[in-house]
Every structure is written in structure tokens, then in C-alpha cells.
PDB file of C-alpha atoms and ligand atoms in Angstrom:
ATOM      1  CA  MET A   1     101.175 190.318  27.437  1.00 41.00           C
ATOM      2  CA  LEU A   2     103.801 193.003  28.035  1.00 44.00           C
ATOM      3  CA  ASN A   3     102.206 194.506  31.097  1.00 51.00           C
ATOM      4  CA  THR A   4      99.480 193.492  33.482  1.00 82.00           C
ATOM      5  CA  LYS A   5      98.179 196.899  34.497  1.00 95.00           C
ATOM      6  CA  ILE A   6      94.419 197.262  34.736  1.00 97.00           C
ATOM      7  CA  PHE A   7      92.418 199.996  32.988  1.00 98.00           C
ATOM      8  CA  ILE A   8      88.762 200.296  33.886  1.00 98.00           C
ATOM      9  CA  ALA A   9      86.457 202.542  31.871  1.00 98.00           C
ATOM     10  CA  ASN A  10      83.622 203.612  34.157  1.00 98.00           C
ATOM     11  CA  TRP A  11      81.161 205.293  31.826  1.00 98.00           C
ATOM     12  CA  LYS A  12      78.662 205.975  34.620  1.00 98.00           C
ATOM     13  CA  MET A  13      75.406 207.197  32.996  1.00 98.00           C
ATOM     14  CA  ASN A  14      77.289 209.258  30.416  1.00 98.00           C
ATOM     15  CA  LYS A  15      76.750 207.090  27.344  1.00 98.00           C
ATOM     16  CA  SER A  16      73.366 206.050  26.018  1.00 98.00           C
ATOM     17  CA  PHE A  17      72.683 202.492  24.857  1.00 98.00           C
ATOM     18  CA  ASN A  18      73.395 203.431  21.229  1.00 98.00           C
ATOM     19  CA  GLU A  19      76.541 205.399  22.086  1.00 98.00           C
ATOM     20  CA  SER A  20      77.934 202.502  24.121  1.00 98.00           C
ATOM     21  CA  LEU A  21      77.401 200.013  21.327  1.00 98.00           C
ATOM     22  CA  LEU A  22      78.809 202.406  18.768  1.00 98.00           C
ATOM     23  CA  PHE A  23      81.988 202.792  20.859  1.00 98.00           C
ATOM     24  CA  VAL A  24      82.824 199.072  20.648  1.00 98.00           C
ATOM     25  CA  LYS A  25      81.646 198.753  17.048  1.00 98.00           C
ATOM     26  CA  ALA A  26      83.762 201.687  15.895  1.00 98.00           C
ATOM     27  CA  HIS A  27      86.886 200.751  17.885  1.00 98.00           C
ATOM     28  CA  MET A  28      86.856 196.976  18.272  1.00 98.00           C
ATOM     29  CA  GLN A  29      90.130 196.307  16.458  1.00 97.00           C
ATOM     30  CA  GLU A  30      91.910 199.074  18.372  1.00 97.00           C
ATOM     31  CA  LEU A  31      90.457 197.826  21.666  1.00 98.00           C
ATOM     32  CA  ILE A  32      91.738 194.327  20.890  1.00 97.00           C
ATOM     33  CA  LYS A  33      95.203 195.801  20.337  1.00 96.00           C
ATOM     34  CA  LEU A  34      94.989 197.811  23.569  1.00 95.00           C
ATOM     35  CA  ALA A  35      94.147 194.628  25.472  1.00 95.00           C
ATOM     36  CA  GLU A  36      97.608 193.326  24.506  1.00 92.00           C
ATOM     37  CA  HIS A  37      99.061 196.015  26.779  1.00 88.00           C
ATOM     38  CA  GLY A  38      96.902 195.636  29.857  1.00 94.00           C
ATOM     39  CA  THR A  39      93.649 194.360  31.274  1.00 96.00           C
ATOM     40  CA  ILE A  40      90.869 196.432  29.718  1.00 98.00           C
ATOM     41  CA  ILE A  41      87.511 196.415  31.493  1.00 98.00           C
ATOM     42  CA  LEU A  42      84.633 198.370  29.947  1.00 98.00           C
ATOM     43  CA  CYS A  43      81.786 199.267  32.323  1.00 98.00           C
ATOM     44  CA  PRO A  44      78.747 200.597  30.432  1.00 98.00           C
ATOM     45  CA  SER A  45      75.205 200.871  31.812  1.00 98.00           C
ATOM     46  CA  PHE A  46      73.316 197.643  32.598  1.00 98.00           C
ATOM     47  CA  VAL A  47      71.296 197.715  29.388  1.00 98.00           C
ATOM     48  CA  ALA A  48      74.330 198.049  27.119  1.00 98.00           C
ATOM     49  CA  LEU A  49      76.259 195.158  28.695  1.00 98.00           C
ATOM     50  CA  TYR A  50      74.587 192.260  26.906  1.00 98.00           C
ATOM     51  CA  PRO A  51      74.696 193.646  23.344  1.00 98.00           C
ATOM     52  CA  MET A  52      78.310 194.755  23.854  1.00 98.00           C
ATOM     53  CA  ILE A  53      79.333 191.329  25.130  1.00 98.00           C
ATOM     54  CA  GLU A  54      77.435 189.623  22.279  1.00 97.00           C
ATOM     55  CA  PHE A  55      79.011 191.911  19.689  1.00 97.00           C
ATOM     56  CA  ALA A  56      82.490 191.196  21.052  1.00 97.00           C
ATOM     57  CA  LYS A  57      81.875 187.429  20.776  1.00 96.00           C
ATOM     58  CA  SER A  58      82.356 187.566  17.019  1.00 95.00           C
ATOM     59  CA  TYR A  59      86.007 188.588  17.606  1.00 94.00           C
ATOM     60  CA  LYS A  60      88.942 186.820  19.190  1.00 92.00           C
ATOM     61  CA  HIS A  61      89.620 189.220  22.044  1.00 90.00           C
ATOM     62  CA  SER A  62      90.718 189.475  25.657  1.00 94.00           C
ATOM     63  CA  LEU A  63      88.542 192.426  26.673  1.00 97.00           C
ATOM     64  CA  PHE A  64      86.428 192.284  29.816  1.00 98.00           C
ATOM     65  CA  PHE A  65      83.036 193.760  30.584  1.00 98.00           C
ATOM     66  CA  GLY A  66      81.997 195.010  33.998  1.00 98.00           C
ATOM     67  CA  ALA A  67      78.789 196.238  35.597  1.00 98.00           C
ATOM     68  CA  GLN A  68      78.690 199.478  37.575  1.00 98.00           C
ATOM     69  CA  ASN A  69      76.479 198.078  40.323  1.00 98.00           C
ATOM     70  CA  CYS A  70      74.423 195.065  41.401  1.00 98.00           C
ATOM     71  CA  SER A  71      71.722 194.309  43.924  1.00 98.00           C
ATOM     72  CA  GLN A  72      72.605 193.290  47.469  1.00 98.00           C
ATOM     73  CA  PHE A  73      69.842 190.650  47.183  1.00 98.00           C
ATOM     74  CA  ASP A  74      69.961 187.431  45.200  1.00 94.00           C
ATOM     75  CA  GLN A  75      66.366 187.159  43.952  1.00 93.00           C
ATOM     76  CA  GLY A  76      62.887 188.241  44.956  1.00 96.00           C
ATOM     77  CA  SER A  77      60.541 191.195  45.110  1.00 98.00           C
ATOM     78  CA  TYR A  78      63.031 194.035  44.669  1.00 97.00           C
ATOM     79  CA  THR A  79      61.538 196.225  41.952  1.00 98.00           C
ATOM     80  CA  GLY A  80      64.133 197.787  39.698  1.00 97.00           C
ATOM     81  CA  GLU A  81      67.111 195.816  40.991  1.00 98.00           C
ATOM     82  CA  VAL A  82      69.573 193.729  38.949  1.00 98.00           C
ATOM     83  CA  ASP A  83      70.983 190.576  40.524  1.00 98.00           C
ATOM     84  CA  ALA A  84      74.559 189.344  40.302  1.00 98.00           C
ATOM     85  CA  ILE A  85      73.467 185.949  38.938  1.00 98.00           C
ATOM     86  CA  SER A  86      71.871 187.602  35.885  1.00 98.00           C
ATOM     87  CA  LEU A  87      75.030 189.642  35.338  1.00 98.00           C
ATOM     88  CA  TYR A  88      77.088 186.460  35.461  1.00 98.00           C
ATOM     89  CA  GLU A  89      74.750 184.797  32.965  1.00 97.00           C
ATOM     90  CA  LEU A  90      75.289 187.706  30.550  1.00 97.00           C
ATOM     91  CA  GLY A  91      79.052 187.173  30.630  1.00 97.00           C
ATOM     92  CA  VAL A  92      79.932 189.997  33.015  1.00 98.00           C
ATOM     93  CA  THR A  93      83.230 189.274  34.785  1.00 97.00           C
ATOM     94  CA  TYR A  94      83.701 192.369  36.976  1.00 98.00           C
ATOM     95  CA  CYS A  95      81.424 194.697  38.934  1.00 98.00           C
ATOM     96  CA  ILE A  96      82.177 198.057  40.552  1.00 98.00           C
ATOM     97  CA  VAL A  97      80.965 198.237  44.126  1.00 98.00           C
ATOM     98  CA  GLY A  98      81.184 200.969  46.761  1.00 97.00           C
ATOM     99  CA  HIS A  99      81.667 203.810  44.286  1.00 98.00           C
ATOM    100  CA  SER A 100      81.327 207.141  46.098  1.00 97.00           C
ATOM    101  CA  GLU A 101      78.419 208.142  43.850  1.00 98.00           C
ATOM    102  CA  ARG A 102      76.528 205.075  45.079  1.00 98.00           C
ATOM    103  CA  ARG A 103      77.544 205.782  48.670  1.00 97.00           C
ATOM    104  CA  LEU A 104      76.605 209.471  48.580  1.00 96.00           C
ATOM    105  CA  LEU A 105      73.746 209.777  46.078  1.00 97.00           C
ATOM    106  CA  PHE A 106      72.066 206.434  46.747  1.00 97.00           C
ATOM    107  CA  ASN A 107      72.829 206.143  50.466  1.00 97.00           C
ATOM    108  CA  GLU A 108      74.759 202.908  50.192  1.00 98.00           C
ATOM    109  CA  SER A 109      76.173 202.058  53.595  1.00 97.00           C
ATOM    110  CA  ASN A 110      79.156 199.851  54.345  1.00 97.00           C
ATOM    111  CA  SER A 111      76.756 197.030  55.187  1.00 97.00           C
ATOM    112  CA  ILE A 112      74.913 197.297  51.844  1.00 98.00           C
ATOM    113  CA  ILE A 113      78.267 197.317  50.089  1.00 98.00           C
ATOM    114  CA  THR A 114      79.441 194.189  51.898  1.00 97.00           C
ATOM    115  CA  GLU A 115      76.154 192.434  50.975  1.00 98.00           C
ATOM    116  CA  LYS A 116      76.788 193.314  47.327  1.00 98.00           C
ATOM    117  CA  ILE A 117      80.315 191.946  47.561  1.00 97.00           C
ATOM    118  CA  LYS A 118      78.913 188.685  48.980  1.00 96.00           C
ATOM    119  CA  GLN A 119      76.523 188.405  46.018  1.00 96.00           C
ATOM    120  CA  LEU A 120      79.379 188.937  43.589  1.00 96.00           C
ATOM    121  CA  LEU A 121      81.642 186.422  45.305  1.00 94.00           C
ATOM    122  CA  ASN A 122      78.837 183.840  45.334  1.00 94.00           C
ATOM    123  CA  THR A 123      78.421 184.134  41.574  1.00 95.00           C
ATOM    124  CA  GLY A 124      82.130 184.376  40.726  1.00 93.00           C
ATOM    125  CA  ILE A 125      82.057 187.987  39.506  1.00 96.00           C
ATOM    126  CA  LYS A 126      85.204 189.885  40.511  1.00 96.00           C
ATOM    127  CA  PRO A 127      84.415 192.944  42.609  1.00 97.00           C
ATOM    128  CA  ILE A 128      86.118 196.259  41.867  1.00 98.00           C
ATOM    129  CA  ILE A 129      85.862 197.772  45.340  1.00 98.00           C
ATOM    130  CA  CYS A 130      86.047 201.553  45.748  1.00 98.00           C
ATOM    131  CA  ILE A 131      87.015 203.452  48.876  1.00 98.00           C
ATOM    132  CA  GLY A 132      87.882 207.105  49.441  1.00 98.00           C
ATOM    133  CA  GLU A 133      87.406 210.171  51.597  1.00 98.00           C
ATOM    134  CA  THR A 134      85.550 213.452  50.987  1.00 97.00           C
ATOM    135  CA  GLY A 135      87.390 216.745  50.555  1.00 97.00           C
ATOM    136  CA  GLN A 136      86.373 217.786  54.061  1.00 97.00           C
ATOM    137  CA  GLU A 137      87.735 214.574  55.537  1.00 98.00           C
ATOM    138  CA  TYR A 138      90.938 215.046  53.571  1.00 98.00           C
ATOM    139  CA  GLN A 139      91.322 218.603  54.908  1.00 97.00           C
ATOM    140  CA  ALA A 140      90.691 217.338  58.439  1.00 98.00           C
ATOM    141  CA  LYS A 141      93.425 214.698  57.937  1.00 97.00           C
ATOM    142  CA  GLN A 142      90.899 211.898  58.410  1.00 98.00           C
ATOM    143  CA  THR A 143      91.767 210.012  55.214  1.00 98.00           C
ATOM    144  CA  ILE A 144      93.234 206.955  56.922  1.00 98.00           C
ATOM    145  CA  SER A 145      90.505 206.594  59.534  1.00 98.00           C
ATOM    146  CA  VAL A 146      87.773 206.978  56.867  1.00 98.00           C
ATOM    147  CA  ILE A 147      89.212 204.456  54.458  1.00 97.00           C
ATOM    148  CA  GLY A 148      89.985 202.183  57.414  1.00 97.00           C
ATOM    149  CA  SER A 149      86.308 202.176  58.426  1.00 97.00           C
ATOM    150  CA  GLN A 150      85.261 201.502  54.807  1.00 98.00           C
ATOM    151  CA  LEU A 151      87.838 198.782  54.335  1.00 97.00           C
ATOM    152  CA  GLN A 152      87.474 196.819  57.544  1.00 96.00           C
ATOM    153  CA  PRO A 153      83.975 195.334  56.916  1.00 96.00           C
ATOM    154  CA  ILE A 154      84.994 194.589  53.331  1.00 96.00           C
ATOM    155  CA  LEU A 155      88.110 192.732  54.428  1.00 95.00           C
ATOM    156  CA  GLU A 156      86.042 190.776  56.975  1.00 94.00           C
ATOM    157  CA  VAL A 157      83.737 189.590  54.170  1.00 93.00           C
ATOM    158  CA  LEU A 158      86.617 188.715  51.888  1.00 93.00           C
ATOM    159  CA  THR A 159      88.319 186.719  54.575  1.00 91.00           C
ATOM    160  CA  THR A 160      85.235 184.556  55.182  1.00 88.00           C
ATOM    161  CA  SER A 161      84.656 183.850  51.491  1.00 84.00           C
ATOM    162  CA  LYS A 162      85.424 180.382  50.172  1.00 77.00           C
ATOM    163  CA  ASN A 163      85.441 181.467  46.514  1.00 72.00           C
ATOM    164  CA  LEU A 164      87.780 184.415  46.585  1.00 82.00           C
ATOM    165  CA  PRO A 165      88.727 185.596  43.079  1.00 82.00           C
ATOM    166  CA  ALA A 166      91.386 188.206  42.300  1.00 83.00           C
ATOM    167  CA  ILE A 167      90.283 191.378  44.069  1.00 91.00           C
ATOM    168  CA  THR A 168      90.596 194.899  42.737  1.00 96.00           C
ATOM    169  CA  LEU A 169      90.685 197.692  45.299  1.00 97.00           C
ATOM    170  CA  ALA A 170      90.473 201.253  44.021  1.00 98.00           C
ATOM    171  CA  TYR A 171      91.364 204.281  46.130  1.00 98.00           C
ATOM    172  CA  GLU A 172      89.244 207.139  44.788  1.00 98.00           C
ATOM    173  CA  PRO A 173      89.464 210.357  46.814  1.00 98.00           C
ATOM    174  CA  ILE A 174      86.031 211.905  46.314  1.00 98.00           C
ATOM    175  CA  TRP A 175      87.538 215.388  46.031  1.00 98.00           C
ATOM    176  CA  SER A 176      89.428 214.176  42.996  1.00 98.00           C
ATOM    177  CA  ILE A 177      86.534 212.623  41.065  1.00 98.00           C
ATOM    178  CA  GLY A 178      85.624 214.788  38.101  1.00 96.00           C
ATOM    179  CA  THR A 179      87.451 217.831  39.520  1.00 97.00           C
ATOM    180  CA  GLY A 180      90.769 217.739  37.648  1.00 96.00           C
ATOM    181  CA  VAL A 181      92.588 217.767  41.008  1.00 97.00           C
ATOM    182  CA  ILE A 182      94.700 214.745  41.902  1.00 96.00           C
ATOM    183  CA  PRO A 183      96.511 213.968  45.174  1.00 97.00           C
ATOM    184  CA  ASP A 184     100.260 214.525  45.268  1.00 95.00           C
ATOM    185  CA  ASN A 185     102.598 211.536  45.244  1.00 93.00           C
ATOM    186  CA  ASN A 186     103.346 211.789  48.986  1.00 95.00           C
ATOM    187  CA  HIS A 187      99.665 211.500  49.826  1.00 97.00           C
ATOM    188  CA  LEU A 188      99.242 208.578  47.442  1.00 97.00           C
ATOM    189  CA  ALA A 189     102.283 206.737  48.798  1.00 96.00           C
ATOM    190  CA  MET A 190     101.078 207.253  52.386  1.00 97.00           C
ATOM    191  CA  VAL A 191      97.539 206.040  51.595  1.00 98.00           C
ATOM    192  CA  TYR A 192      98.610 202.917  49.696  1.00 97.00           C
ATOM    193  CA  GLU A 193     101.131 202.003  52.387  1.00 97.00           C
ATOM    194  CA  GLU A 194      98.372 202.212  54.996  1.00 97.00           C
ATOM    195  CA  ILE A 195      95.929 200.234  52.821  1.00 97.00           C
ATOM    196  CA  GLN A 196      98.555 197.536  52.336  1.00 94.00           C
ATOM    197  CA  LYS A 197      99.125 197.344  56.092  1.00 95.00           C
ATOM    198  CA  MET A 198      95.366 196.972  56.700  1.00 95.00           C
ATOM    199  CA  VAL A 199      95.093 194.270  54.032  1.00 94.00           C
ATOM    200  CA  ALA A 200      98.222 192.449  55.240  1.00 92.00           C
ATOM    201  CA  LYS A 201      96.575 191.768  58.618  1.00 92.00           C
ATOM    202  CA  TYR A 202      94.155 189.403  56.870  1.00 89.00           C
ATOM    203  CA  HIS A 203      96.811 187.200  55.207  1.00 84.00           C
ATOM    204  CA  PHE A 204      95.013 186.695  51.898  1.00 83.00           C
ATOM    205  CA  ASN A 205      96.452 184.085  49.582  1.00 78.00           C
ATOM    206  CA  HIS A 206      94.797 185.812  46.655  1.00 79.00           C
ATOM    207  CA  LYS A 207      96.064 188.571  44.462  1.00 83.00           C
ATOM    208  CA  ILE A 208      94.843 192.040  45.317  1.00 91.00           C
ATOM    209  CA  ASP A 209      95.360 194.750  42.722  1.00 95.00           C
ATOM    210  CA  PHE A 210      95.495 198.321  44.013  1.00 97.00           C
ATOM    211  CA  LEU A 211      94.080 200.927  41.672  1.00 98.00           C
ATOM    212  CA  TYR A 212      93.731 204.686  41.666  1.00 98.00           C
ATOM    213  CA  GLY A 213      90.698 206.607  40.399  1.00 98.00           C
ATOM    214  CA  GLY A 214      89.874 210.332  40.204  1.00 98.00           C
ATOM    215  CA  SER A 215      90.549 212.748  37.336  1.00 98.00           C
ATOM    216  CA  VAL A 216      92.918 210.368  35.548  1.00 98.00           C
ATOM    217  CA  ASP A 217      93.937 211.755  32.170  1.00 97.00           C
ATOM    218  CA  GLN A 218      96.742 211.446  29.659  1.00 96.00           C
ATOM    219  CA  ASP A 219      98.785 214.140  31.441  1.00 96.00           C
ATOM    220  CA  ASN A 220      98.841 212.551  34.890  1.00 96.00           C
ATOM    221  CA  THR A 221      98.784 208.813  34.027  1.00 96.00           C
ATOM    222  CA  LYS A 222     102.553 208.347  34.003  1.00 95.00           C
ATOM    223  CA  SER A 223     103.147 210.019  37.343  1.00 94.00           C
ATOM    224  CA  ILE A 224     100.281 208.123  39.018  1.00 96.00           C
ATOM    225  CA  LEU A 225     101.504 204.783  37.662  1.00 95.00           C
ATOM    226  CA  ASN A 226     105.045 205.611  38.806  1.00 93.00           C
ATOM    227  CA  ASN A 227     103.786 204.841  42.286  1.00 93.00           C
ATOM    228  CA  ASP A 228     104.921 201.248  42.824  1.00 92.00           C
ATOM    229  CA  TYR A 229     101.764 200.306  44.700  1.00 93.00           C
ATOM    230  CA  ILE A 230      99.370 201.315  41.932  1.00 96.00           C
ATOM    231  CA  ASN A 231      98.615 198.579  39.471  1.00 96.00           C
ATOM    232  CA  GLY A 232      95.917 200.226  37.419  1.00 97.00           C
ATOM    233  CA  LEU A 233      93.450 203.038  36.929  1.00 98.00           C
ATOM    234  CA  LEU A 234      89.710 203.536  37.263  1.00 98.00           C
ATOM    235  CA  ILE A 235      88.892 206.126  34.643  1.00 98.00           C
ATOM    236  CA  GLY A 236      85.650 208.084  34.379  1.00 98.00           C
ATOM    237  CA  GLY A 237      85.517 211.163  32.149  1.00 98.00           C
ATOM    238  CA  ALA A 238      88.640 210.393  30.110  1.00 98.00           C
ATOM    239  CA  SER A 239      87.347 206.923  29.194  1.00 98.00           C
ATOM    240  CA  LEU A 240      84.345 208.317  27.318  1.00 98.00           C
ATOM    241  CA  ASN A 241      86.502 209.370  24.398  1.00 98.00           C
ATOM    242  CA  PHE A 242      88.261 206.471  22.693  1.00 98.00           C
ATOM    243  CA  GLN A 243      91.377 208.450  21.719  1.00 97.00           C
ATOM    244  CA  LYS A 244      91.867 209.711  25.288  1.00 98.00           C
ATOM    245  CA  PHE A 245      91.383 206.228  26.727  1.00 98.00           C
ATOM    246  CA  GLN A 246      93.769 204.763  24.145  1.00 97.00           C
ATOM    247  CA  LYS A 247      96.408 207.368  25.010  1.00 97.00           C
ATOM    248  CA  ILE A 248      96.168 206.579  28.738  1.00 97.00           C
ATOM    249  CA  VAL A 249      96.556 202.830  28.195  1.00 96.00           C
ATOM    250  CA  SER A 250      99.377 203.308  25.670  1.00 93.00           C
ATOM    251  CA  LEU A 251     101.326 205.626  28.008  1.00 89.00           C
ATOM    252  CA  GLN A 252     102.262 202.847  30.404  1.00 73.00           C
ATOM    253  CA  CYS A 253     103.852 200.691  27.689  1.00 56.00           C
TER     254      CYS A 253
HETATM  255  P1  LIG B   1      86.763 210.687  36.813  1.00 65.88           P
HETATM  256  O1  LIG B   1      85.870 209.568  37.539  1.00 65.88           O
HETATM  257  O2  LIG B   1      87.905 209.967  36.131  1.00 65.88           O
HETATM  258  O3  LIG B   1      85.825 211.351  35.850  1.00 65.88           O
HETATM  259  O4  LIG B   1      87.254 211.603  37.867  1.00 65.88           O
HETATM  260  C1  LIG B   1      86.466 208.461  38.171  1.00 65.88           C
HETATM  261  C2  LIG B   1      85.429 207.633  38.862  1.00 65.88           C
HETATM  262  O5  LIG B   1      84.450 208.184  39.395  1.00 65.88           O
HETATM  263  O6  LIG B   1      85.539 206.390  38.908  1.00 65.88           O
END
């Protein structure tokens, strides 16, 4: 592999079951080629995960499939929830947790998020952990204190885990998600330096990959990845179109 950068396609609820399956069916060979240039993780809706993983099994490939969420509970009377164990059984290797849409629209607190991370760690699924501040908090220069309060309980959980896999930590300023506005390089450098300092206090032996997410497209990919701290991208809107996603991944080669 030429490069180990990580590219996560977070489709949110923007592709139906059929559209998700069609994406891999139509582009499987090209996706296999893309995976030679980086770690490609496709995150469709829950229902599309299994058929996509099964379809991919008929190819020799190094693609990964991730869920967008999981339950904070392991099993029991939790109508409508999907447990991490079932995701693991399907062949899911990653799961997004703490995305701002879950935090804001579904009232997920830091403690719910840490419970979800525990479930993922117990099953061996690698969490893709999202943190980030609102536009208001950014304007009020509260970025570091906000991400610090999101990160601290997460780091506490990680430090007590016996089965720590590689961890992926994505900084996603909420004011950048879906807006076309991205932070300037000074802001990014300052944020990642602070995140690294917070993480360093916990002396992890495991690899932590630092990602950026929020309005990533083919025009800003190079400048974002020029930041030495950033080892990959969490891509929403631009990952829905195969050609756009392909361009983004190819740009870092
Ligand atoms: P966006 O979404 O690339 O459409 O801004 C990113 C995300 O929410 O993960």
C-alpha cells in the first residue's frame, strides 16, 4: 500500500437500500483499486450493511464496512435498537460514534456515547469517534474547552479498556458540516495540537488516527491533508457520488 490515509464515506440517510447496493455493484472494481491507495471505509445505513458485505465477499478486496451508529446496550428490551454484537456478526469492522447529528438531533450525551464506545470495544469493532464545536462555540472561542469536555470521558473509557483496537478520532466542526465552509489551516493546526496534548496525557500504546470531517471535497482535500496531524477524512456529501469520492481519494496519491 502506497499510503495509509483513511477515507470514510458517511452516507447518513442519503442513500436508500437499493442505491447503496447499486453503488458497490457498479463500482466494485474501482473501489478495489482505490483501496490500494488508502483505507476505504463505507458506512451505509444499517439495512444495507449485510448485503453490501456479502456482495463484496465474492471479490478479493481490502475494503471495510462501517455502521453509522449502535446501541449503548448489549441486548434486551430496547425496541428499535441495533446491538454491536450483531454488527460484528455481519462483518462490520468500524462504527461511527458521537457524530454531531446524533448528539444534537437524537440527544446523545457524552455518557451515552461512552457507553456505545464500550459496546464497540467489547465486540472488537473499531470506533470512529467524532468531536466538534457548534458555530456559536467557535465564535465564542470555546472550541478547545468544548472538545476537551467531549474528549475527556472518551479517553477515560479508552484507557480502562483491555481490548483497545486502533482508534480513529475525527474532529468535525459542526459549523462546517454540509455548509461548504472549512476552518483555516491555523485553526486546524491549533485544534489538532490541543487534541494531541489531551490524548498524550493518557499514554496509549495504541495507534490513534486523527481525521477531519466537514465539507470535504475535491477542491479542499489537498490543503486539509497537508496538515501533518490529519491522517484521513470523514466525508459526507461528497462521498455519495462515486466520481467525487474517487477524486478525493486519488488526490492524496
Ligand atoms: P459533509 O458531512 O462532508 O457533508 O460536510 C461530514 C459528516 O457529517 O461526517
